[in-house]
Amino acid sequence: MDNSHYNAGKGQTNVPPLQSVTTHGHLTYVNSHSQPTPVDKIDIQGTIDKGFFLSEGEWTCYRRNYFSCICSFSLDPPNLHNLPIRYTQTASGVTYDVFDFAMTITAVVSESDAHTIDLVQHTPKRDKGPTSQPERVKLSPKHIVPSSHPLGAGMYAYNRLAGGGAMGAGYGDYSQAQGAHPTEHTFERIQFKQATANNGKRRAAQQYYHLVIELHANVGEMGRGVADQWLRVAHRKSAKMIVRGRSPGHYQSERRGSASSGPGGSSGTLGSYSGQVPDYNGGSSILTPSYGNQTYETRPTHHYGTNHRHHEMQIDQIMSADQCKSIDNTKGYQYYPGAIYEGHDHRDGGGIPCFPRNDQDTMIPSLSRNSDLSISRLKHENEGQLPSLCIPGPNYLGPGCNRYDGKSTSAGYYPISQTS
DNA sequence: TCCGACACATAGGA
DNA sequence: ATCCTATGTGTCGG
């Protein structure tokens, strides 16, 4: 399924873009016979699939709907000979031996990286099954084959050996010795635990979230898993996004991006070497691109959402395995009817094939205000492209691990309201 | 105001 | 066709 390739045309405008990669240290290949070779670039690829759509130029999704995120990372130059890797953390200057790499996804409030927002992952049973936070999944780097294009974006091909179609196994290629893990993982059935304050309404500042795709390195003592110690090596934030807390009916005409029932979704790939958009922060919510409001949702209803406070926790980047994920449910899912989840095999494909959804509709909702909820399924919405990105925070070492940190709600507001 | 839970509706697949 | 699964969405109650 998936990914990769269709980027060029329109595909990528279907999903929220990502900002550039932020690293927290550097990696080095260690060769006993010669001198160490530095890894010039750590790249994180991620595709936020399903669930998001553009509304008034802003990437939006419903808190209650699922979205999925395909994650992978690559090192340049690639570790062709499976050399041992060392990681030197920028902040401390300390160098560690890396035994494994893993990725996970988290979310933070825009302009407030320390405020994490919990993500929840459901099993196909949804309410009848357990929920958990996305787990850290061990992955091996995906080798990239740079094409000759200097411009990057989309110009690199990733080798996928096996991924075969993705579904069944989804394991991509095993290219690295460090455990020979899959090179890609799809976090499926993810939801934000809470909505952004003021989702979509004007009147008060709109809060935004960012999905954060993180790359961690296990520098723990090798032999025992107990001693795993994970450091956040790099992360890549998505464009800012609005998470609506209520049903679509409250927003009148809208649509969502994909996910209709069934496997399917759009897909595009965002990752690539060059970040695509310059990060820009908005001190404001930037304006929307010209297509501005194709979607119309007008429903002034609320005022502000207040907030509670925000905790700022800044944990250090080290997290032990236990702390982080094992918080209660370790992977919780025990049943994966068809799908995946790691347990021993992670993976994705299993469950949901996603194919590109073709339609992007170009139609504009013609009515703006009827309240007929009956329209529950419209499929239009624009999918333009990048909403606006926001700031790349310096680096954030965030918390990453707890499950409920995220309780802080609302905190980053924007000073501006959207125009009216 | 917002969120969790329950419940219904529906697209796809078996 | 018929049932079942997965998932979007309405709604109520806290």
Coordinates of C-alpha atoms (C1' of nucleotides) in Angstrom, one line a residue:
Chain A
M1 CA 0.0 0.0 0.0
D2 CA 1.1 2.5 0.5
N3 CA 3.1 5.0 0.4
S4 CA 5.6 6.2 -1.4
H5 CA 5.2 6.9 -4.7
Y6 CA 2.4 8.9 -5.2
N7 CA 3.6 12.1 -4.2
A8 CA 3.9 13.9 -6.9
G9 CA 0.8 14.7 -8.3
K10 CA -1.7 15.4 -5.8
G11 CA -1.2 12.9 -3.3
Q12 CA 0.6 14.8 -0.9
T13 CA -1.8 17.5 -0.7
N14 CA -4.1 15.2 0.9
V15 CA -2.4 14.9 4.2
P16 CA -0.9 17.3 6.6
P17 CA 2.8 18.2 5.8
L18 CA 5.6 17.9 8.2
Q19 CA 8.1 20.4 9.3
S20 CA 11.8 19.7 9.0
V21 CA 13.6 17.2 11.2
T22 CA 15.0 18.4 14.5
T23 CA 17.9 16.4 15.8
H24 CA 19.2 16.2 19.3
G25 CA 22.6 14.8 18.7
H26 CA 24.5 13.1 16.0
L27 CA 25.2 9.5 15.0
T28 CA 28.5 7.9 13.9
Y29 CA 29.3 4.6 12.4
V30 CA 32.1 2.9 14.1
N31 CA 34.4 0.8 12.1
S32 CA 37.1 -1.0 14.0
H33 CA 39.3 -0.9 11.0
S34 CA 39.1 2.7 10.2
Q35 CA 37.9 5.9 11.5
P36 CA 34.4 6.6 12.4
T37 CA 32.1 7.8 9.8
P38 CA 29.6 10.4 10.8
V39 CA 26.0 10.2 9.7
D40 CA 25.4 13.4 7.9
K41 CA 21.8 13.3 8.0
I42 CA 19.0 11.7 10.0
D43 CA 15.8 11.9 8.2
I44 CA 12.4 11.1 9.5
Q45 CA 9.6 10.2 7.0
G46 CA 6.0 10.3 8.1
T47 CA 2.7 10.3 6.5
I48 CA -0.4 11.2 8.4
D49 CA -3.0 9.2 6.8
K50 CA -6.6 9.4 7.0
G51 CA -8.7 11.6 9.1
F52 CA -7.4 15.0 8.2
F53 CA -8.9 17.5 5.8
L54 CA -8.4 21.1 5.2
S55 CA -10.9 23.5 6.5
E56 CA -10.4 27.1 5.8
G57 CA -6.9 26.4 5.1
E58 CA -6.2 24.6 8.3
W59 CA -5.5 21.0 8.7
T60 CA -8.3 19.6 10.8
C61 CA -9.6 16.4 12.1
Y62 CA -12.2 15.2 14.6
R63 CA -11.0 14.0 17.9
R64 CA -13.2 11.0 17.6
N65 CA -12.1 9.9 14.3
Y66 CA -9.2 7.8 13.6
F67 CA -6.1 8.8 11.7
S68 CA -3.0 6.8 11.1
C69 CA 0.6 7.7 10.7
I70 CA 3.2 5.8 8.7
C71 CA 6.7 6.3 10.1
S72 CA 10.2 5.5 9.0
F73 CA 13.6 7.0 9.2
S74 CA 16.7 6.9 7.2
L75 CA 20.4 7.7 7.7
D76 CA 22.6 9.3 5.2
P77 CA 24.9 7.8 4.4
P78 CA 23.1 4.5 5.0
N79 CA 24.6 1.9 7.2
L80 CA 25.4 -0.5 4.4
H81 CA 27.6 -2.6 6.4
N82 CA 25.7 -2.7 9.5
L83 CA 28.4 -1.0 11.5
P84 CA 27.9 -0.3 15.1
I85 CA 26.4 3.1 15.7
R86 CA 27.2 5.6 18.4
Y87 CA 25.0 8.5 19.3
T88 CA 26.4 11.7 20.8
Q89 CA 23.8 13.8 22.5
T90 CA 24.2 17.4 21.8
A91 CA 23.1 18.7 25.1
S92 CA 25.3 16.5 27.2
G93 CA 28.0 15.8 24.8
V94 CA 27.8 12.2 26.0
T95 CA 28.3 9.4 23.5
Y96 CA 26.4 6.2 23.7
D97 CA 26.4 3.0 21.8
V98 CA 23.1 2.5 20.0
F99 CA 21.6 -0.9 20.1
D100 CA 18.3 -0.2 18.5
F101 CA 16.2 2.5 17.0
A102 CA 12.6 2.9 17.5
M103 CA 9.9 5.4 16.6
T104 CA 6.7 6.6 18.2
I105 CA 4.3 9.4 17.8
T106 CA 3.2 12.0 20.3
A107 CA 1.5 15.3 20.1
V108 CA 2.2 18.7 21.6
V109 CA 0.4 22.0 21.7
S110 CA 1.6 24.5 19.2
E111 CA 4.0 26.9 20.6
S112 CA 4.2 25.0 23.7
D113 CA 6.1 21.9 23.2
A114 CA 6.2 21.0 26.7
H115 CA 2.5 20.6 26.7
T116 CA 1.9 17.2 25.4
I117 CA -1.4 15.9 24.3
D118 CA -2.1 12.3 24.7
L119 CA -2.8 10.2 21.7
V120 CA -4.9 7.1 22.1
Q121 CA -4.8 4.1 20.0
H122 CA -7.8 1.7 19.8
T123 CA -8.0 -1.8 18.6
P124 CA -10.5 -2.6 16.0
K125 CA -12.9 -3.3 18.7
R126 CA -12.8 0.3 19.7
D127 CA -14.8 0.7 22.9
K128 CA -14.8 -2.9 23.5
G129 CA -11.1 -3.3 23.5
P130 CA -8.4 -1.7 25.4
T131 CA -6.8 1.5 24.4
S132 CA -3.3 2.6 24.9
Q133 CA -0.9 5.3 23.7
P134 CA 1.0 4.7 20.6
E135 CA 4.0 2.6 21.5
R136 CA 7.6 2.9 20.7
V137 CA 8.2 0.5 17.9
K138 CA 11.6 -0.7 17.0
L139 CA 12.6 0.0 13.5
S140 CA 15.7 -0.2 11.4
P141 CA 16.6 2.7 9.1
K142 CA 15.2 2.6 5.7
H143 CA 17.9 2.9 3.2
I144 CA 17.6 5.7 0.8
V145 CA 18.9 6.0 -2.6
P146 CA 19.4 9.5 -3.4
S147 CA 18.5 10.3 -6.9
S148 CA 20.4 12.9 -8.6
H149 CA 18.2 15.6 -7.8
P150 CA 19.4 18.3 -5.7
L151 CA 16.2 19.6 -4.8
G152 CA 15.2 16.9 -2.8
A153 CA 11.7 16.8 -2.0
G154 CA 10.5 13.7 -3.2
M155 CA 13.5 13.0 -5.1
Y156 CA 14.7 10.2 -3.0
A157 CA 13.6 6.7 -3.4
Y158 CA 13.4 4.5 -0.6
N159 CA 14.2 1.0 -1.1
R160 CA 11.6 -1.2 0.1
L161 CA 12.3 -4.7 -0.3
A162 CA 9.7 -6.5 1.0
G163 CA 7.1 -4.4 2.0
G164 CA 5.3 -5.8 -0.6
G165 CA 2.3 -4.6 -0.7
A166 CA 1.9 -3.9 2.3
M167 CA -0.6 -5.5 3.8
G168 CA 0.2 -8.5 4.9
A169 CA 3.2 -8.0 6.5
G170 CA 4.2 -4.9 6.2
Y171 CA 7.5 -5.4 7.3
G172 CA 9.5 -3.7 5.1
D173 CA 12.9 -4.6 4.5
Y174 CA 15.2 -5.7 7.1
S175 CA 18.2 -3.9 6.3
Q176 CA 19.9 -3.4 9.4
A177 CA 21.5 -5.7 11.7
Q178 CA 20.6 -3.9 14.7
G179 CA 17.9 -6.2 15.2
A180 CA 16.7 -6.4 11.8
H181 CA 13.5 -4.7 12.4
P182 CA 11.0 -3.5 9.9
T183 CA 11.9 -0.2 8.4
E184 CA 8.5 1.3 8.6
H185 CA 5.5 1.2 10.9
T186 CA 2.0 2.5 10.7
F187 CA 0.3 3.6 13.8
E188 CA -3.3 3.0 13.2
R189 CA -6.5 4.0 14.8
I190 CA -5.0 6.9 16.6
Q191 CA -7.0 9.7 18.0
F192 CA -6.1 12.8 20.0
K193 CA -7.3 12.4 23.5
Q194 CA -8.5 15.9 23.5
A195 CA -9.5 18.6 21.1
T196 CA -7.9 21.9 20.5
A197 CA -9.5 24.7 22.3
N198 CA -11.9 26.5 20.2
N199 CA -11.9 24.1 17.4
G200 CA -12.7 26.0 14.5
K201 CA -14.7 28.7 15.9
R202 CA -13.8 32.2 15.9
R203 CA -14.0 34.4 18.7
A204 CA -11.1 33.3 20.6
A205 CA -7.8 32.3 19.7
Q206 CA -7.5 29.0 18.1
Q207 CA -5.3 26.4 19.6
Y208 CA -3.3 24.1 17.5
Y209 CA -1.5 20.8 18.0
H210 CA 1.3 19.2 16.2
L211 CA 1.7 15.5 15.8
V212 CA 5.3 14.7 16.6
I213 CA 7.1 11.7 15.0
E214 CA 10.0 10.8 17.1
L215 CA 13.1 8.7 16.6
H216 CA 14.6 7.1 19.7
A217 CA 17.8 5.2 20.2
N218 CA 18.2 2.5 22.7
V219 CA 21.5 3.0 24.4
G220 CA 20.8 0.8 27.3
E221 CA 22.9 -2.1 28.2
M222 CA 22.6 -4.5 25.7
G223 CA 21.9 -7.8 27.0
R224 CA 18.9 -7.1 29.1
G225 CA 15.9 -5.5 27.9
V226 CA 15.4 -4.3 31.2
A227 CA 18.1 -1.9 30.9
D228 CA 16.9 -0.3 27.8
Q229 CA 17.4 3.3 27.9
W230 CA 15.9 5.3 25.1
L231 CA 17.0 8.7 24.0
R232 CA 15.2 10.9 21.7
V233 CA 17.5 11.3 18.8
A234 CA 15.4 13.4 16.5
H235 CA 11.8 14.3 15.9
R236 CA 9.7 15.9 13.2
K237 CA 6.6 17.9 13.9
S238 CA 3.7 18.1 11.6
A239 CA 2.1 21.3 10.5
K240 CA -0.2 22.7 13.1
M241 CA -3.6 21.2 13.2
I242 CA -7.0 21.7 14.7
V243 CA -8.7 18.9 16.4
R244 CA -12.5 19.3 16.6
G245 CA -14.1 17.9 19.6
R246 CA -17.6 17.5 18.3
S247 CA -19.5 15.8 15.7
P248 CA -19.4 16.9 12.1
G249 CA -22.9 18.0 12.4
H250 CA -21.8 20.8 14.4
Y251 CA -19.7 22.1 11.7
Q252 CA -22.1 21.8 8.9
S253 CA -20.5 21.1 5.7
E254 CA -17.3 19.5 6.0
R255 CA -15.8 16.5 5.1
R256 CA -13.1 14.5 6.2
G257 CA -10.4 13.0 4.5
S258 CA -10.6 9.6 4.3
A259 CA -11.3 7.1 6.4
S260 CA -14.5 6.2 5.5
S261 CA -15.1 3.0 6.8
G262 CA -12.9 0.6 5.5
P263 CA -9.5 0.6 4.8
G264 CA -8.6 3.3 2.8
G265 CA -7.1 6.3 3.1
S266 CA -5.2 8.5 1.3
S267 CA -1.7 8.3 1.3
G268 CA 1.0 10.3 0.2
T269 CA 4.2 10.6 1.6
L270 CA 5.6 13.5 3.1
G271 CA 8.8 12.5 4.1
S272 CA 11.7 13.5 2.2
Y273 CA 14.9 15.0 2.5
S274 CA 14.2 18.5 2.5
G275 CA 11.5 19.7 4.6
Q276 CA 9.0 20.9 2.5
V277 CA 7.9 23.9 3.9
P278 CA 9.8 26.4 5.6
D279 CA 8.7 26.6 8.9
Y280 CA 7.0 29.6 9.7
N281 CA 5.5 30.3 12.6
G282 CA 2.7 31.9 12.9
G283 CA 2.4 34.3 15.2
S284 CA -0.8 34.2 13.7
S285 CA -2.6 31.8 12.2
I286 CA -1.4 32.7 9.1
L287 CA -3.6 33.0 6.5
T288 CA -4.9 30.5 4.5
P289 CA -3.9 30.0 1.2
S290 CA -5.9 31.4 -1.4
Y291 CA -8.3 28.8 -1.6
G292 CA -9.2 29.9 1.7
N293 CA -12.5 28.9 2.5
Q294 CA -13.8 26.5 0.4
T295 CA -15.1 24.9 3.1
Y296 CA -17.3 26.7 5.0
E297 CA -18.3 26.0 8.2
T298 CA -19.7 28.6 10.0
R299 CA -21.2 28.1 13.2
P300 CA -20.4 30.4 15.7
T301 CA -21.0 28.8 18.6
H302 CA -18.7 28.9 21.2
H303 CA -16.5 31.2 22.8
Y304 CA -13.5 30.4 24.2
G305 CA -12.4 27.4 25.8
T306 CA -10.7 28.0 28.8
N307 CA -8.1 26.2 30.0
H308 CA -6.6 24.7 32.7
R309 CA -3.1 25.1 33.2
H310 CA -0.4 23.7 31.5
H311 CA 2.2 21.8 33.0
E312 CA 5.4 22.1 31.7
M313 CA 7.2 19.2 32.1
Q314 CA 10.3 18.8 30.6
I315 CA 11.6 15.6 31.1
D316 CA 14.8 14.7 30.0
Q317 CA 15.3 12.8 27.1
I318 CA 16.1 9.7 28.7
M319 CA 13.5 7.4 29.3
S320 CA 13.7 4.0 30.4
A321 CA 11.7 1.6 28.8
D322 CA 9.7 1.0 31.7
Q323 CA 8.8 4.4 32.3
C324 CA 7.7 5.1 29.1
K325 CA 5.6 2.6 27.9
S326 CA 5.1 0.2 30.1
I327 CA 2.9 2.2 31.9
D328 CA 0.2 0.1 32.1
N329 CA -0.6 -1.4 29.2
T330 CA 2.1 -2.5 27.4
K331 CA 1.0 -2.9 24.2
G332 CA -2.0 -3.7 25.1
Y333 CA -3.6 -5.0 22.4
Q334 CA -4.0 -8.5 22.6
Y335 CA -6.1 -8.9 20.0
Y336 CA -5.4 -7.8 16.8
P337 CA -7.8 -9.3 14.5
G338 CA -6.0 -8.6 11.7
A339 CA -3.9 -6.2 12.2
I340 CA -0.9 -5.6 13.7
Y341 CA 0.7 -4.1 16.4
E342 CA 3.8 -5.2 17.5
G343 CA 4.2 -7.8 19.7
H344 CA 6.4 -9.5 18.0
D345 CA 5.9 -8.4 14.7
H346 CA 4.8 -5.2 14.3
R347 CA 3.1 -4.2 11.5
D348 CA 1.1 -2.7 9.5
G349 CA 0.0 -3.7 6.7
G350 CA -2.0 -6.1 8.1
G351 CA -4.8 -4.4 8.5
I352 CA -5.4 -1.7 6.5
P353 CA -4.5 -1.2 3.1
C354 CA -4.7 2.2 2.2
F355 CA -4.9 3.4 -1.1
P356 CA -4.9 6.8 -2.4
R357 CA -8.1 8.3 -2.4
N358 CA -8.7 9.9 -5.4
D359 CA -11.1 12.3 -5.1
Q360 CA -10.3 15.4 -3.9
D361 CA -13.1 17.1 -4.4
T362 CA -13.3 20.2 -5.9
M363 CA -16.7 21.0 -5.2
I364 CA -17.6 23.5 -2.9
P365 CA -20.2 22.9 -0.6
S366 CA -22.9 24.8 -1.8
L367 CA -24.7 25.4 1.1
S368 CA -23.4 27.1 3.8
R369 CA -25.7 27.0 6.4
N370 CA -28.3 24.6 6.6
S371 CA -28.3 22.8 9.5
D372 CA -29.2 19.7 8.2
L373 CA -27.3 17.2 9.8
S374 CA -28.5 14.8 7.5
I375 CA -25.6 15.3 5.5
S376 CA -23.5 13.3 7.2
R377 CA -21.2 12.3 4.7
L378 CA -20.1 14.8 2.4
K379 CA -17.1 14.3 0.8
H380 CA -15.7 17.4 -0.1
E381 CA -13.3 19.5 1.5
N382 CA -10.5 20.9 0.0
E383 CA -7.3 19.6 0.2
G384 CA -5.1 22.2 -0.6
Q385 CA -1.9 21.9 0.7
L386 CA -0.1 23.2 3.5
P387 CA -1.8 25.0 6.0
S388 CA 0.7 26.8 7.7
L389 CA 3.4 25.4 9.6
C390 CA 4.6 26.6 12.7
I391 CA 7.5 26.9 14.6
P392 CA 9.9 24.5 15.0
G393 CA 10.7 24.7 18.5
P394 CA 14.1 24.7 19.3
N395 CA 14.4 21.4 20.5
Y396 CA 12.3 20.0 22.7
L397 CA 13.0 17.2 24.7
G398 CA 10.0 16.5 25.9
P399 CA 8.3 14.2 27.8
G400 CA 7.3 11.6 25.9
C401 CA 6.5 9.1 28.0
N402 CA 3.7 9.4 30.2
R403 CA 0.4 8.6 29.4
Y404 CA -1.4 11.3 30.9
D405 CA 0.7 14.2 30.8
G406 CA -1.3 15.5 28.4
K407 CA -3.9 16.8 30.4
S408 CA -2.9 20.2 30.0
T409 CA -5.2 21.6 27.7
S410 CA -5.3 24.5 26.0
A411 CA -2.5 26.4 26.2
G412 CA -1.2 27.8 23.3
Y413 CA -3.4 30.2 21.9
Y414 CA -2.9 32.3 19.1
P415 CA -3.5 35.9 19.3
I416 CA -5.4 36.1 16.3
S417 CA -8.6 35.0 15.4
Q418 CA -9.5 34.1 12.1
T419 CA -11.0 36.6 10.3
S420 CA -14.3 36.8 9.7
Chain B
dT1 C1' -17.3 23.6 27.4
dC2 C1' -15.7 19.3 26.6
dC3 C1' -15.3 14.5 27.1
dG4 C1' -16.6 9.5 27.7
dA5 C1' -19.9 6.1 26.7
dC6 C1' -23.6 4.2 24.4
dA7 C1' -25.8 3.4 20.2
dC8 C1' -27.0 3.6 15.6
dA9 C1' -25.8 3.8 10.6
dT10 C1' -23.3 2.3 6.9
dA11 C1' -19.4 0.7 3.7
dG12 C1' -16.9 -3.3 2.7
dG13 C1' -15.7 -7.8 3.0
dA14 C1' -16.4 -12.7 3.9
Chain C
dA1 C1' -28.0 -11.8 -0.2
dT2 C1' -26.8 -11.9 4.9
dC3 C1' -23.9 -11.3 8.5
dC4 C1' -20.0 -9.3 10.6
dT5 C1' -16.4 -6.0 11.3
dA6 C1' -14.7 -1.5 11.5
dT7 C1' -15.5 3.0 11.9
dG8 C1' -18.1 7.5 11.3
dT9 C1' -21.3 10.1 13.9
dG10 C1' -25.5 11.5 16.8
dT11 C1' -26.6 12.0 21.5
dC12 C1' -27.0 12.0 26.4
dG13 C1' -25.2 12.5 30.8
dG14 C1' -21.4 13.9 33.7

